[in-house]
Structures are given as C-alpha cells and as structure tokens.
Amino acid sequence: MAHTEHSRDIVQAQRDWIRTYNALAEAPTGSNTRLRRRLIDLSRRLVQDVPREQRADLRQQAEKDR
C-alpha cells in the first residue's frame, strides 16, 4: 500500500473520530447521545472523503501526528 499524505482537515477529523470513540466507550449509558451523533457525523465525512484503500494510512497518520 502506498503511503498517502492526507490534508490537515481530514487528519484532524480522524483524530476527532478517535477521541470521540474513546469518550463514547467510557461514557455512562444514557448520556451519550451527543457523542454518538458526533461519531456518526465524523464517520460519514471520513467515508465520503477518504477512499477505502487509504483509510488505514489515514488512521496511522492521525495516530503518529498526535
């Protein structure tokens, strides 16, 4: 797989997805609607803007650049 440099806003969206996912995993049941909606919005954006074959690269880049 060729390494792809992603735009800053896409990398930031992936970082936000990771942060939101982790917050949702720790949130008490019943108080997580806002987090679930945020995760859905971020997921939708990433799926639309990043080709499937580049998603692993994006995740690695987001983790590395933290």
CSV table of C-alpha atoms in Angstrom, one decimal, residues 20-36:
chain,number,residue,atom,x,y,z
A,20,THR,CA,-14.9,10.7,20.3
A,21,TYR,CA,-14.9,6.9,20.0
A,22,ASN,CA,-12.8,6.7,23.2
A,23,ALA,CA,-15.1,9.1,25.0
A,24,LEU,CA,-18.1,7.1,23.9
A,25,ALA,CA,-16.5,3.9,25.2
A,26,GLU,CA,-16.2,5.5,28.7
A,27,ALA,CA,-19.4,7.4,28.8
A,28,PRO,CA,-22.2,6.2,31.0
A,29,THR,CA,-25.1,4.6,29.2
A,30,GLY,CA,-27.9,7.1,28.7
A,31,SER,CA,-25.7,10.2,28.5
A,32,ASN,CA,-24.0,9.5,25.2
A,33,THR,CA,-26.4,10.8,22.5
A,34,ARG,CA,-24.3,13.8,21.7
A,35,LEU,CA,-21.2,11.6,21.3
A,36,ARG,CA,-23.0,9.0,19.2
